[in-house]
mmCIF file of N, CA and C in Angstrom:
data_model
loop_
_atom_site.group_PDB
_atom_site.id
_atom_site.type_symbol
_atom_site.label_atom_id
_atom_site.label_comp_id
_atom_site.label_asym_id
_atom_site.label_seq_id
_atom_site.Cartn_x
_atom_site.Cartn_y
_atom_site.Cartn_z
ATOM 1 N N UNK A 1 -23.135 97.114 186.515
ATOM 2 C CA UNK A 1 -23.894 95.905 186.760
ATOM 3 C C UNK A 1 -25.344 96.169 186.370
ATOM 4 N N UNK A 2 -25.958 95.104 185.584
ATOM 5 C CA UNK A 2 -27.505 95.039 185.396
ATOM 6 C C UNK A 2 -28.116 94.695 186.882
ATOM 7 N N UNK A 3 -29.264 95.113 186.604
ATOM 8 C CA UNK A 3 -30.535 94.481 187.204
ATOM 9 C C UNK A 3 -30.650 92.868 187.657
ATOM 10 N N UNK A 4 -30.316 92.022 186.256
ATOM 11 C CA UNK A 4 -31.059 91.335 186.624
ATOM 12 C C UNK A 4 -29.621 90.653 187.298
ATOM 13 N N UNK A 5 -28.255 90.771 186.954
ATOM 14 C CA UNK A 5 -27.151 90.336 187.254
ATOM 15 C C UNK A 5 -27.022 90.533 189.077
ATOM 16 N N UNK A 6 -27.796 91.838 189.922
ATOM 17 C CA UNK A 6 -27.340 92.323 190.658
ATOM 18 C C UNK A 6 -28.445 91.132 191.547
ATOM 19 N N UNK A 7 -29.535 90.939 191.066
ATOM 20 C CA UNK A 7 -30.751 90.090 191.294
ATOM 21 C C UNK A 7 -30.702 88.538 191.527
ATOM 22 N N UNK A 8 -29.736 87.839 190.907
ATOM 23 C CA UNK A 8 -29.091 86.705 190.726
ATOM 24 C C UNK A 8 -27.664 86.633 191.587
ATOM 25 N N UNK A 9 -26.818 87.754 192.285
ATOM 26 C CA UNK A 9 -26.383 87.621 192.871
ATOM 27 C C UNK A 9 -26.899 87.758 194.305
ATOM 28 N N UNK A 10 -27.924 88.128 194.500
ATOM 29 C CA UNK A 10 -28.433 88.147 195.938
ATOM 30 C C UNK A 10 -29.919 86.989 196.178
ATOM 31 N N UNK A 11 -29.751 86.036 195.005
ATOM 32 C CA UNK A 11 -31.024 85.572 195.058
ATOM 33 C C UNK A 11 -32.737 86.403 195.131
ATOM 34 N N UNK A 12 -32.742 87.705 194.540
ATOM 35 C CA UNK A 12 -33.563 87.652 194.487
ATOM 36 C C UNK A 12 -34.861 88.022 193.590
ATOM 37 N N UNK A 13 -36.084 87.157 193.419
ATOM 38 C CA UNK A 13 -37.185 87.391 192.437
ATOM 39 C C UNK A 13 -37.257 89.049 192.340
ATOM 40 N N UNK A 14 -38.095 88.734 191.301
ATOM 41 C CA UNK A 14 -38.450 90.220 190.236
ATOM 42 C C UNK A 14 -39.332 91.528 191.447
ATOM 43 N N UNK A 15 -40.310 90.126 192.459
ATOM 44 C CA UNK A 15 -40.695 91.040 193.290
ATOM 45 C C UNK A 15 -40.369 91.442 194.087
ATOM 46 N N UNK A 16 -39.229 90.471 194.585
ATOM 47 C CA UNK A 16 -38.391 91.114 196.230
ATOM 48 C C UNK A 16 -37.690 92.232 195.251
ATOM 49 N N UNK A 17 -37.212 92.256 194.198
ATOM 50 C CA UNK A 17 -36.222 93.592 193.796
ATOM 51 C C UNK A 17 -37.120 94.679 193.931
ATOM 52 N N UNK A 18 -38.752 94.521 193.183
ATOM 53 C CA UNK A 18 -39.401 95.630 193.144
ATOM 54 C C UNK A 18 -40.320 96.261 194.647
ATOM 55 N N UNK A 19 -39.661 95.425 195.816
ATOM 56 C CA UNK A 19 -40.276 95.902 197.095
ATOM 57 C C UNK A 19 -39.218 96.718 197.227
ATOM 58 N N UNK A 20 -38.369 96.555 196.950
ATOM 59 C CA UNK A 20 -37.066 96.831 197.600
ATOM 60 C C UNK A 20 -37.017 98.705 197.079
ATOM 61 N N UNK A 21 -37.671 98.505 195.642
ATOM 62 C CA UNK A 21 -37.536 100.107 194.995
ATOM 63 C C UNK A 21 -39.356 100.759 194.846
ATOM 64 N N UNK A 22 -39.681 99.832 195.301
ATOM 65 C CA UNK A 22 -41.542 100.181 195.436
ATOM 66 C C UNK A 22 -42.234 99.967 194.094
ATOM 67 N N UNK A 23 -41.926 99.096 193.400
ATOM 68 C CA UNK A 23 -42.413 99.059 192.116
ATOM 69 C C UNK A 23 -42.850 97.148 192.008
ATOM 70 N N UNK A 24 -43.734 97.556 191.546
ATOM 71 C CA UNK A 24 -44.408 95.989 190.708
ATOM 72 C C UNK A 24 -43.550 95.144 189.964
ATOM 73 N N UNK A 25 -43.858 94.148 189.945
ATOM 74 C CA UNK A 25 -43.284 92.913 189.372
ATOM 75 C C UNK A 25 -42.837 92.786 187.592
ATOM 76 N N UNK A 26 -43.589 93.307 187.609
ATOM 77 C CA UNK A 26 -44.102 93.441 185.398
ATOM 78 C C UNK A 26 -43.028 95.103 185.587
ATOM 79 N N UNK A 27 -43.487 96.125 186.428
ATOM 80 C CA UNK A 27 -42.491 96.947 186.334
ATOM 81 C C UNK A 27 -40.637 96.854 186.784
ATOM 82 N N UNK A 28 -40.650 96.046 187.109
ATOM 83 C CA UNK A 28 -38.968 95.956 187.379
ATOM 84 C C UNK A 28 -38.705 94.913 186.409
ATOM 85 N N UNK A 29 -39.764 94.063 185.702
ATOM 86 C CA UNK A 29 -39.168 93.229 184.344
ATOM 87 C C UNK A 29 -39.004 94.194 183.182
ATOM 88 N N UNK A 30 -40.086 95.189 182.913
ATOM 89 C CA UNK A 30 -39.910 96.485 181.820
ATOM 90 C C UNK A 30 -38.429 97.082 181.735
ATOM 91 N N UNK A 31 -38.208 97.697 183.293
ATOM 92 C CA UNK A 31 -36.662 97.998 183.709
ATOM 93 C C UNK A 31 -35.540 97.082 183.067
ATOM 94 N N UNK A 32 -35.802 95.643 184.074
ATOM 95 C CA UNK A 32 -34.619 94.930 183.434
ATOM 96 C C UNK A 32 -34.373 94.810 181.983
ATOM 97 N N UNK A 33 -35.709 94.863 180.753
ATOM 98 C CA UNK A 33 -35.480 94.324 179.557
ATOM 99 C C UNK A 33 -35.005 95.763 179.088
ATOM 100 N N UNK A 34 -35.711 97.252 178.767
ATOM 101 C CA UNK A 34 -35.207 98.002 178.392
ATOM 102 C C UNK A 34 -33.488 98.396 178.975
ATOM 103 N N UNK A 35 -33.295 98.217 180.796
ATOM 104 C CA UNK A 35 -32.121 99.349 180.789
ATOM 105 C C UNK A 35 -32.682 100.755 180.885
ATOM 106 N N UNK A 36 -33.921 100.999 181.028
ATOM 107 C CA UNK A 36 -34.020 102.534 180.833
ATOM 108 C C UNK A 36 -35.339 102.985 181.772
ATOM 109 N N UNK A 37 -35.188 104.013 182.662
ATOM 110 C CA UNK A 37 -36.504 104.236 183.598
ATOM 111 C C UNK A 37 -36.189 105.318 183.788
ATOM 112 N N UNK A 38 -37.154 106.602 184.724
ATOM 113 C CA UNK A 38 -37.110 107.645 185.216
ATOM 114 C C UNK A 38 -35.628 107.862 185.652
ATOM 115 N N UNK A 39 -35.431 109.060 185.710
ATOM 116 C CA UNK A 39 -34.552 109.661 186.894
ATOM 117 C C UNK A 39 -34.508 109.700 187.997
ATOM 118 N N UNK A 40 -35.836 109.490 188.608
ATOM 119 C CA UNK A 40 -35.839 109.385 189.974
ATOM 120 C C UNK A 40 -35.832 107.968 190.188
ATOM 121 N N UNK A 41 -36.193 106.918 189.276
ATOM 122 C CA UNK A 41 -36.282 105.837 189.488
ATOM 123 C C UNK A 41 -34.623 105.451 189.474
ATOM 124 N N UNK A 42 -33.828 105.755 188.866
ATOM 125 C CA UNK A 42 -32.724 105.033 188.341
ATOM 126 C C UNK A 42 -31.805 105.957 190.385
ATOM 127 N N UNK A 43 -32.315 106.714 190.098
ATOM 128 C CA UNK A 43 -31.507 107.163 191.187
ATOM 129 C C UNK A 43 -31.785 106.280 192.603
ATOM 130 N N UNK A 44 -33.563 105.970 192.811
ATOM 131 C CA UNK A 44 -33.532 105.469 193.767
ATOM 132 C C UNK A 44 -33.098 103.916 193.682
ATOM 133 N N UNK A 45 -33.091 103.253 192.602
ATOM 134 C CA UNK A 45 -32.258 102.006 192.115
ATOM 135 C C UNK A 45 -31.046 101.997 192.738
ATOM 136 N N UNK A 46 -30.211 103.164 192.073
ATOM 137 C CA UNK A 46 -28.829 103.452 192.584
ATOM 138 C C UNK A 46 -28.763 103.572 193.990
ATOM 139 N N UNK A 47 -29.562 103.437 194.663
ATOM 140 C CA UNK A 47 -29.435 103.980 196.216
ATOM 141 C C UNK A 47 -29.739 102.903 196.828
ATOM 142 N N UNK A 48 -30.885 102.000 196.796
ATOM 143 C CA UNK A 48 -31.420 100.729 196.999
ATOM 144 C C UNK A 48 -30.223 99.609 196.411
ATOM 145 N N UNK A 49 -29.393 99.595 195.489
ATOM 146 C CA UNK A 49 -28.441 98.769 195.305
ATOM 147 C C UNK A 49 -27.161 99.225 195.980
ATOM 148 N N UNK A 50 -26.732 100.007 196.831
ATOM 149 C CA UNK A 50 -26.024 100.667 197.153
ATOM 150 C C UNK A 50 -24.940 100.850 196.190
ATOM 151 N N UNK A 51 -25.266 101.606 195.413
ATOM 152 C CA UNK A 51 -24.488 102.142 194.133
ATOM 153 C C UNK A 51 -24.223 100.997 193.309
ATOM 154 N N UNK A 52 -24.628 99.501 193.321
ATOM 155 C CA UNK A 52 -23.755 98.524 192.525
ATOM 156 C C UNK A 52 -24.649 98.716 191.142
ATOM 157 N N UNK A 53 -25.435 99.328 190.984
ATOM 158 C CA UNK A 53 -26.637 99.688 189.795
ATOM 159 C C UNK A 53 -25.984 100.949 189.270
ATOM 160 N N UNK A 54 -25.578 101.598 188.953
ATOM 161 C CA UNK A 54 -25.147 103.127 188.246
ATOM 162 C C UNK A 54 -26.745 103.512 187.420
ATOM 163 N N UNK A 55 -27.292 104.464 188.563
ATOM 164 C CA UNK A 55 -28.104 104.957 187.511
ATOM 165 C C UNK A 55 -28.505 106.009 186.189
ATOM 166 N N UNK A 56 -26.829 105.977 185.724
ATOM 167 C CA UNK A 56 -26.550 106.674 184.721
ATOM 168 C C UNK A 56 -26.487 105.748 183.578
ATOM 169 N N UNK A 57 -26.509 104.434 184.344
ATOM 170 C CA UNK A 57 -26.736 103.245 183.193
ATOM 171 C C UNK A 57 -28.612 103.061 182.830
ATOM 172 N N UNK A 58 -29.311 103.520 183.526
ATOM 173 C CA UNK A 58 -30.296 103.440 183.449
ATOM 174 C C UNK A 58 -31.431 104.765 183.098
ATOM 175 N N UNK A 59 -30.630 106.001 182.654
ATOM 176 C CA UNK A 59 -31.517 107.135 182.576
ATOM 177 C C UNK A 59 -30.074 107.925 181.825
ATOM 178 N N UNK A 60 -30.935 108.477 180.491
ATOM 179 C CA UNK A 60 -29.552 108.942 179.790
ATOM 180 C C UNK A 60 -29.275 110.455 180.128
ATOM 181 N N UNK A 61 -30.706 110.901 181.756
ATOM 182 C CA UNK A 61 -30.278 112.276 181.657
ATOM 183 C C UNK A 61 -29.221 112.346 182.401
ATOM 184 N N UNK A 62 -29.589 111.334 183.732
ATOM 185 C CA UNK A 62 -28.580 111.216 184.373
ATOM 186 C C UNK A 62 -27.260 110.971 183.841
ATOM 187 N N UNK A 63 -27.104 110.546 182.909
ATOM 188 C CA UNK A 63 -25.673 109.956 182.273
ATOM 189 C C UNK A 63 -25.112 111.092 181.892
ATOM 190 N N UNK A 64 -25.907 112.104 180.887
ATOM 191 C CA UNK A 64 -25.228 113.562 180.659
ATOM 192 C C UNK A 64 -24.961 114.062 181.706
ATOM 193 N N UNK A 65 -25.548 114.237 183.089
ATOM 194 C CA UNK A 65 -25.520 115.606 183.874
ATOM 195 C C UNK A 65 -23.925 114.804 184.409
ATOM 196 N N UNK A 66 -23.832 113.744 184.517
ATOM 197 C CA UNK A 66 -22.759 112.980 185.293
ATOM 198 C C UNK A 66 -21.855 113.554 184.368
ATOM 199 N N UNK A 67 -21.312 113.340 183.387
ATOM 200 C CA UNK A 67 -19.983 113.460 181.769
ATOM 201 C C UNK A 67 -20.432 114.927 182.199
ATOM 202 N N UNK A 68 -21.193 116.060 182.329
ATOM 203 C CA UNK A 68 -21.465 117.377 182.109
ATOM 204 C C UNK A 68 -20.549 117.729 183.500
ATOM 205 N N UNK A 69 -20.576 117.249 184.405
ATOM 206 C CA UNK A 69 -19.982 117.475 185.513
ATOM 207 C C UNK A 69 -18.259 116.890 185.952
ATOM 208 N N UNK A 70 -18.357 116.131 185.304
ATOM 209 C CA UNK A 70 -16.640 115.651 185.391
ATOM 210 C C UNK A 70 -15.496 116.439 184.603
#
């Protein structure tokens, strides 16, 4: 699931998402348009969405260490 998909199912704006992960408004639109942020960011995404975000969809280190580990 995207960002902005996960955002539209709970009703909520760009800024309630970015209280939710501590980030600014213009920064969780950067997120949604690329798909791509820190590692720590994508992780705490993943944690703040309760996993419905995969933040291996959002950080390609995370995506290797995940495939490196299975």
């Amino acid at each position: 699931m995207d960002i902005s998909t996960y955002r539209n199912e709970r009703g909520l704006s760009l800024e309630a998402f970015g209280a939710l992960i501590g980030k600014s408004k213009p920064h969780v639109h950067e997120i949604e348009r690329t798909m791509r942020c820190s590692a720590k960011l994508a992780l705490a995404i993943e944690a703040a969405t309760e996993r419905r975000i995969d933040a291996a969809d959002l950080n390609d280190e995370i995506a290797a260490a995940r495939r490196a580990a299975a």
